[in-house]
Amino acid sequence: GDNGIGLAGAAWNVKLMTIKVFQSNGLGDALTIAKAVEYASTNGANIINMSFGGYAKSSTLKLALENAYATAILVASAGNDAIPIGPCKNCYPSYPAAYPFVIGVEDQPKPPTPGAYTNFDQDGPTFTRYPFLYNYELTAPGTSIMSTLPNGGYGVLTGTSMSAPLVAGALALYNEKNP
C-alpha cells in the first residue's frame, strides 16, 4: 500500500502467499485445491481466502480444510447464482463456504432484491436446519469492487469472490492489532 501504483487492499502490512490452483480457463479440481490449502497451512498462512466454490463436496478437500483450520482462519465466497443454502427444494450449500469451520461470505444485495445474484443463508448466520451445521456467517461489500485483472490490468468486478477478500483483509487487520 501507499506506493502510488495500482490498488491497495484493506491490510497493508501483511505477507501474501498467492497460490494458483485454477487453470487459465477457470477450471480446477478438488485435489489441486486441497494440495494448495495444505501447502498454505503448513507454510504459515494464518488466513486462507478462497474466492471460489461449488455444489459438489470433496472429502479430500474437506479433510485439508479441517487440518488447516487448526492453524488458520478460513474464508470463502458463498456463490453468485442467488441460491439459498437450504435445506429446502432448489436450495444447495456452496462449498467450502457452507462448512461450519469456514467463514462463508455473501455479498450485500441479498434477495429478494430485484436482480440480486448472491447466494444467501435464509436462516441467518447463527441458525441452521442442517444436521452438519452448514451456514454462511457474514455479508460484505462485493458489488463494483476495483480489482486487479490478468496481464496487469485493473477493472471493476462484482461477486462474492470480491466480498471474501475484504473479510480476509479485515481479519488480517484484527490479527495485526490483536496478535
Short mmCIF file of C-alpha atoms in Angstrom, two decimals, residues 53-127:
data_model
loop_
_atom_site.label_atom_id
_atom_site.label_comp_id
_atom_site.label_asym_id
_atom_site.label_seq_id
_atom_site.Cartn_x
_atom_site.Cartn_y
_atom_site.Cartn_z
CA GLY A 53 -16.95 -22.51 -4.53
CA GLY A 54 -19.24 -25.13 -5.93
CA TYR A 55 -22.02 -27.53 -5.05
CA ALA A 56 -20.03 -30.77 -5.12
CA LYS A 57 -18.48 -31.98 -1.86
CA SER A 58 -15.00 -33.46 -1.78
CA SER A 59 -13.83 -35.48 1.22
CA THR A 60 -10.21 -34.77 0.20
CA LEU A 61 -10.73 -31.01 0.20
CA LYS A 62 -12.80 -31.13 3.40
CA LEU A 63 -10.01 -33.02 5.19
CA ALA A 64 -7.41 -30.50 4.02
CA LEU A 65 -9.63 -27.65 5.23
CA GLU A 66 -10.22 -29.33 8.60
CA ASN A 67 -6.47 -29.71 9.06
CA ALA A 68 -5.83 -26.09 8.02
CA TYR A 69 -8.50 -24.90 10.45
CA ALA A 70 -6.20 -25.91 13.32
CA THR A 71 -3.83 -23.03 12.46
CA ALA A 72 -5.68 -20.72 10.07
CA ILE A 73 -8.89 -18.75 9.68
CA LEU A 74 -10.68 -19.98 6.56
CA VAL A 75 -12.76 -17.55 4.45
CA ALA A 76 -14.76 -18.47 1.33
CA SER A 77 -17.23 -16.88 -1.06
CA ALA A 78 -20.83 -18.11 -0.99
CA GLY A 79 -21.54 -18.03 -4.73
CA ASN A 80 -23.31 -15.84 -7.25
CA ASP A 81 -26.43 -17.53 -8.58
CA ALA A 82 -28.99 -16.36 -5.95
CA ILE A 83 -29.46 -19.86 -4.49
CA PRO A 84 -30.33 -20.15 -0.80
CA ILE A 85 -28.23 -22.52 1.28
CA GLY A 86 -31.26 -24.51 2.45
CA PRO A 87 -32.27 -27.10 3.31
CA CYS A 88 -35.23 -26.68 1.00
CA LYS A 89 -36.31 -27.53 -2.53
CA ASN A 90 -33.94 -25.91 -5.06
CA CYS A 91 -31.52 -24.96 -2.27
CA TYR A 92 -27.89 -26.00 -2.26
CA PRO A 93 -24.96 -25.27 0.05
CA SER A 94 -21.89 -23.88 -1.69
CA TYR A 95 -18.65 -25.49 -0.54
CA PRO A 96 -16.31 -24.66 1.09
CA ALA A 97 -18.27 -21.60 2.36
CA ALA A 98 -21.03 -23.74 3.88
CA TYR A 99 -18.76 -25.69 6.21
CA PRO A 100 -19.15 -24.57 9.84
CA PHE A 101 -15.39 -24.08 10.26
CA VAL A 102 -15.18 -21.78 7.20
CA ILE A 103 -16.40 -18.17 7.29
CA GLY A 104 -18.88 -18.11 4.41
CA VAL A 105 -19.27 -14.63 2.88
CA GLU A 106 -22.29 -13.32 0.97
CA ASP A 107 -22.46 -10.05 -0.94
CA GLN A 108 -24.72 -7.28 0.42
CA PRO A 109 -27.54 -7.14 -2.18
CA LYS A 110 -29.46 -10.04 -0.69
CA PRO A 111 -32.67 -11.44 -2.18
CA PRO A 112 -35.49 -10.60 -2.53
CA THR A 113 -33.83 -7.50 -4.03
CA PRO A 114 -34.75 -7.46 -7.74
CA GLY A 115 -31.83 -8.65 -9.83
CA ALA A 116 -29.94 -9.97 -6.81
CA TYR A 117 -27.34 -12.59 -7.62
CA THR A 118 -25.64 -13.51 -4.35
CA ASN A 119 -26.18 -16.87 -2.71
CA PHE A 120 -27.64 -16.43 0.75
CA ASP A 121 -28.39 -18.09 4.05
CA GLN A 122 -32.12 -17.73 4.57
CA ASP A 123 -31.77 -18.70 8.25
CA GLY A 124 -29.12 -16.09 9.03
CA PRO A 125 -25.60 -16.55 10.39
CA THR A 126 -26.39 -18.19 13.74
CA PHE A 127 -29.03 -20.82 12.96
#
